[in-house]
Amino acid sequence: DGGITQSPKYLFRKEGQNVTLSCEQNLNHDAMYWYRQDPGQGLRLIYYSQIVNDFQKGDIAEGYSVSREKKESFPLTVTSAQKNPTAFYLCASSSTVGGTEAFFGQGTRLTVV
Amino acid sequence: AQSVAQPEDQVNVAEGNPLTVKCTYSVSGNPYLFWYVQYPNRGLQFLLKYITGDNLVKGSYGFEAEFNKSQTSFHLKKPSALVSDSALYFCAVSPNGFQKLVFGTGTRLLVSP
């Protein structure tokens, strides 16, 4: 059963802590993305990767870090430098062929307590 | 810079009536346009896309969208709305097929019985 899996579904973080959100896909996609969703703002791109061992900053990369050591995995770390981390985080993957749609995970809701 | 506008935060329609969710875009080059739907606390699901060819594209769940190059629009339509269509709808653009999607802020569709 192919798809993209995010874990955990809910995550609580204390101020000053780093947390890592998991994203795994078995769709054999080269490209993977992390988006942040806030009410009324749509989706904003944090980081993306088009190939293993390479990734680029998106529009709101400050306070976040990623790695792409395996094709299937693209974990996102929310660092203590991220001033307002409470949000819904969505991971996606796609082929790098132009015009193909992206597939999304079910999301992780991160709350700072 | 590319951008997507969804001018309506919310669209209300009665079940059985036709619905339209509006989207306009600004992009250099040939746009690749997408519609996604999101149910509460879930990831995004792909509905349809325009790459090239016929300006009217058909997608999942009876939805269709019309690409209008002169008006730079890609409105989502459905001839007869269902209560189960109630969700958050996102329009997105990928300039020249490059996979980094730019999303609109979303339109909440409410279909009343």
Short mmCIF file of C-alpha atoms in Angstrom, two decimals:
data_model
loop_
_atom_site.label_atom_id
_atom_site.label_comp_id
_atom_site.label_asym_id
_atom_site.label_seq_id
_atom_site.Cartn_x
_atom_site.Cartn_y
_atom_site.Cartn_z
CA ASP A 1 0.00 0.00 0.00
CA GLY A 2 1.91 3.00 -1.29
CA GLY A 3 1.83 6.33 0.41
CA ILE A 4 3.47 8.94 2.55
CA THR A 5 3.49 8.61 6.33
CA GLN A 6 4.03 11.32 8.89
CA SER A 7 4.58 10.72 12.58
CA PRO A 8 3.59 11.55 15.18
CA LYS A 9 0.15 12.94 14.47
CA TYR A 10 0.28 15.21 17.53
CA LEU A 11 3.43 16.55 19.17
CA PHE A 12 3.90 18.77 22.18
CA ARG A 13 7.11 20.67 22.75
CA LYS A 14 8.38 22.70 25.61
CA GLU A 15 9.92 26.04 24.82
CA GLY A 16 13.64 25.73 24.12
CA GLN A 17 13.47 22.15 22.94
CA ASN A 18 14.24 20.78 19.50
CA VAL A 19 11.80 18.27 18.03
CA THR A 20 11.96 16.11 14.91
CA LEU A 21 9.00 15.29 12.69
CA SER A 22 9.19 12.13 10.65
CA CYS A 23 8.20 11.74 6.99
CA GLU A 24 8.55 8.48 5.07
CA GLN A 25 7.36 7.62 1.57
CA ASN A 26 7.29 4.39 -0.41
CA LEU A 27 6.22 5.95 -3.70
CA ASN A 28 9.75 5.95 -5.11
CA HIS A 29 9.56 9.73 -5.50
CA ASP A 30 12.73 11.74 -5.89
CA ALA A 31 11.30 15.01 -4.56
CA MET A 32 10.09 15.68 -1.02
CA TYR A 33 8.78 18.84 0.64
CA TRP A 34 7.86 20.28 4.00
CA TYR A 35 5.07 22.82 4.32
CA ARG A 36 3.75 24.73 7.29
CA GLN A 37 0.03 25.50 7.51
CA ASP A 38 -1.38 28.30 9.64
CA PRO A 39 -5.01 29.43 9.64
CA GLY A 40 -5.73 31.93 6.88
CA GLN A 41 -2.22 31.70 5.41
CA GLY A 42 -2.38 28.64 3.25
CA LEU A 43 0.69 26.45 2.94
CA ARG A 44 4.18 27.88 3.10
CA LEU A 45 7.24 25.97 1.92
CA ILE A 46 9.91 25.31 4.55
CA TYR A 47 12.41 23.06 2.77
CA TYR A 48 12.45 20.83 -0.27
CA SER A 49 14.70 18.17 -1.72
CA GLN A 50 14.87 16.88 -5.26
CA ILE A 51 17.49 14.21 -4.72
CA VAL A 52 19.19 12.34 -1.92
CA ASN A 53 21.84 14.32 -0.02
CA ASP A 54 20.61 17.62 -1.41
CA PHE A 55 17.99 20.09 -0.20
CA GLN A 56 17.09 23.76 -0.54
CA LYS A 57 15.52 26.36 1.66
CA GLY A 58 11.97 27.38 0.97
CA ASP A 59 10.26 30.60 1.91
CA ILE A 60 10.32 30.18 5.70
CA ALA A 61 13.37 28.03 6.51
CA GLU A 62 14.61 30.00 9.53
CA GLY A 63 14.48 27.92 12.68
CA TYR A 64 14.13 24.62 10.83
CA SER A 65 16.58 22.00 9.56
CA VAL A 66 16.26 18.89 7.39
CA SER A 67 18.27 15.96 6.13
CA ARG A 68 17.86 13.64 3.14
CA GLU A 69 20.11 10.65 3.71
CA LYS A 70 17.69 8.20 2.15
CA LYS A 71 15.30 8.55 -0.75
CA GLU A 72 12.40 7.42 1.40
CA SER A 73 12.93 9.74 4.34
CA PHE A 74 12.92 13.51 4.86
CA PRO A 75 12.80 14.39 8.59
CA LEU A 76 12.21 17.96 9.72
CA THR A 77 13.71 19.34 12.93
CA VAL A 78 12.03 22.32 14.53
CA THR A 79 14.74 24.03 16.53
CA SER A 80 14.52 26.30 19.53
CA ALA A 81 15.34 29.18 17.17
CA GLN A 82 11.89 28.93 15.60
CA LYS A 83 10.00 31.66 17.40
CA ASN A 84 6.46 30.50 16.70
CA PRO A 85 6.50 26.77 15.98
CA THR A 86 2.88 25.96 16.83
CA ALA A 87 1.36 24.92 13.49
CA PHE A 88 0.24 22.04 11.31
CA TYR A 89 3.14 20.56 9.35
CA LEU A 90 2.63 18.74 6.07
CA CYS A 91 5.11 16.60 4.20
CA ALA A 92 4.70 15.86 0.50
CA SER A 93 6.48 13.95 -2.23
CA SER A 94 6.38 13.92 -6.00
CA SER A 95 8.08 12.78 -9.12
CA THR A 96 10.43 15.32 -10.66
CA VAL A 97 8.67 14.98 -14.00
CA GLY A 98 7.08 18.31 -14.79
CA GLY A 99 3.40 18.60 -14.09
CA THR A 100 2.99 15.59 -11.82
CA GLU A 101 0.99 16.13 -8.68
CA ALA A 102 2.35 15.99 -5.16
CA PHE A 103 1.14 13.46 -2.60
CA PHE A 104 0.68 14.63 0.98
CA GLY A 105 0.96 12.95 4.33
CA GLN A 106 -1.71 13.30 7.01
CA GLY A 107 0.18 16.00 8.85
CA THR A 108 1.68 16.57 12.30
CA ARG A 109 0.17 19.13 14.64
CA LEU A 110 2.90 20.66 16.77
CA THR A 111 1.99 22.60 19.89
CA VAL A 112 4.40 24.48 22.13
CA VAL A 113 3.45 24.22 25.80
CA ALA B 1 7.43 36.05 -8.38
CA GLN B 2 4.61 33.60 -8.73
CA SER B 3 1.47 33.89 -6.63
CA VAL B 4 -2.02 32.50 -6.30
CA ALA B 5 -5.09 34.36 -5.10
CA GLN B 6 -8.25 32.80 -3.76
CA PRO B 7 -10.45 35.85 -3.21
CA GLU B 8 -13.14 34.16 -1.13
CA ASP B 9 -12.40 32.89 2.36
CA GLN B 10 -15.66 30.98 2.34
CA VAL B 11 -18.25 29.88 -0.19
CA ASN B 12 -21.73 28.79 0.88
CA VAL B 13 -23.96 26.75 -1.38
CA ALA B 14 -27.06 24.62 -0.96
CA GLU B 15 -26.89 20.92 -1.73
CA GLY B 16 -27.80 20.21 -5.34
CA ASN B 17 -26.80 23.67 -6.55
CA PRO B 18 -23.75 24.32 -8.71
CA LEU B 19 -20.62 25.57 -6.98
CA THR B 20 -17.65 27.65 -8.04
CA VAL B 21 -14.46 28.28 -6.09
CA LYS B 22 -12.33 31.02 -7.62
CA CYS B 23 -8.60 31.08 -8.25
CA THR B 24 -6.39 33.53 -10.12
CA TYR B 25 -2.66 33.23 -10.58
CA SER B 26 0.40 35.24 -11.50
CA VAL B 27 3.40 33.40 -12.91
CA SER B 28 6.05 33.89 -15.52
CA GLY B 29 6.13 31.17 -18.14
CA ASN B 30 3.61 28.40 -18.63
CA PRO B 31 1.65 27.63 -15.48
CA TYR B 32 0.92 24.18 -14.21
CA LEU B 33 -2.22 24.54 -12.08
CA PHE B 34 -3.60 22.26 -9.39
CA TRP B 35 -6.57 21.96 -7.05
CA TYR B 36 -6.35 20.13 -3.72
CA VAL B 37 -8.94 19.47 -1.02
CA GLN B 38 -8.34 19.19 2.71
CA TYR B 39 -10.66 17.68 5.32
CA PRO B 40 -10.21 18.65 9.00
CA ASN B 41 -6.86 17.62 10.51
CA ARG B 42 -5.91 15.75 7.36
CA GLY B 43 -3.41 16.15 4.56
CA LEU B 44 -4.24 17.49 1.13
CA GLN B 45 -5.82 15.30 -1.53
CA PHE B 46 -5.25 15.96 -5.22
CA LEU B 47 -8.39 16.81 -7.22
CA LEU B 48 -7.26 17.83 -10.70
CA LYS B 49 -4.62 19.65 -12.70
CA TYR B 50 -4.09 21.65 -15.87
CA ILE B 51 -0.87 21.14 -17.77
CA THR B 52 -1.75 21.79 -21.39
CA GLY B 53 -4.49 21.08 -23.91
CA ASP B 54 -8.22 21.35 -23.31
CA ASN B 55 -9.06 24.30 -21.06
CA LEU B 56 -11.72 22.30 -19.20
CA VAL B 57 -10.22 19.59 -17.04
CA LYS B 58 -12.14 16.97 -15.13
CA GLY B 59 -11.04 15.50 -11.86
CA SER B 60 -12.06 13.43 -8.88
CA TYR B 61 -15.50 13.39 -7.21
CA GLY B 62 -17.22 15.17 -10.13
CA PHE B 63 -15.13 18.34 -9.91
CA GLU B 64 -13.88 20.20 -12.94
CA ALA B 65 -11.92 23.37 -13.54
CA GLU B 66 -11.63 25.82 -16.39
CA PHE B 67 -8.31 27.33 -17.37
CA ASN B 68 -8.61 30.86 -18.77
CA LYS B 69 -5.29 32.23 -19.93
CA SER B 70 -6.48 35.74 -20.71
CA GLN B 71 -8.01 36.15 -17.25
CA THR B 72 -5.24 34.11 -15.56
CA SER B 73 -7.90 32.11 -13.75
CA PHE B 74 -8.47 28.47 -12.88
CA HIS B 75 -11.86 28.28 -11.16
CA LEU B 76 -13.04 25.03 -9.62
CA LYS B 77 -16.60 23.96 -10.42
CA LYS B 78 -19.09 21.23 -9.74
CA PRO B 79 -22.57 21.02 -11.30
CA SER B 80 -24.32 19.71 -8.19
CA ALA B 81 -22.85 20.13 -4.71
CA LEU B 82 -22.99 17.50 -1.98
CA VAL B 83 -22.87 18.07 1.77
CA SER B 84 -19.79 15.83 1.79
CA ASP B 85 -18.00 18.35 -0.46
CA SER B 86 -17.70 20.67 2.54
CA ALA B 87 -13.96 21.11 3.08
CA LEU B 88 -11.05 23.49 2.55
CA TYR B 89 -9.95 23.88 -1.06
CA PHE B 90 -6.52 25.02 -2.21
CA CYS B 91 -5.41 26.22 -5.61
CA ALA B 92 -1.70 25.90 -6.43
CA VAL B 93 0.65 26.79 -9.26
CA SER B 94 3.94 25.30 -10.37
CA PRO B 95 5.68 27.60 -12.83
CA ASN B 96 6.97 25.73 -15.89
CA GLY B 97 6.37 22.40 -14.24
CA PHE B 98 9.01 22.86 -11.56
CA GLN B 99 7.62 20.97 -8.63
CA LYS B 100 7.82 23.66 -5.99
CA LEU B 101 4.14 24.46 -5.57
CA VAL B 102 2.88 27.89 -4.54
CA PHE B 103 -0.47 27.72 -2.76
CA GLY B 104 -3.34 30.11 -2.33
CA THR B 105 -4.70 30.82 1.13
CA GLY B 106 -7.56 28.38 0.72
CA THR B 107 -11.36 28.67 0.43
CA ARG B 108 -13.68 26.97 2.84
CA LEU B 109 -16.68 25.44 1.10
CA LEU B 110 -19.82 24.88 3.15
CA VAL B 111 -22.63 22.93 1.53
CA SER B 112 -25.89 23.07 3.45
CA PRO B 113 -28.51 20.31 3.29
#
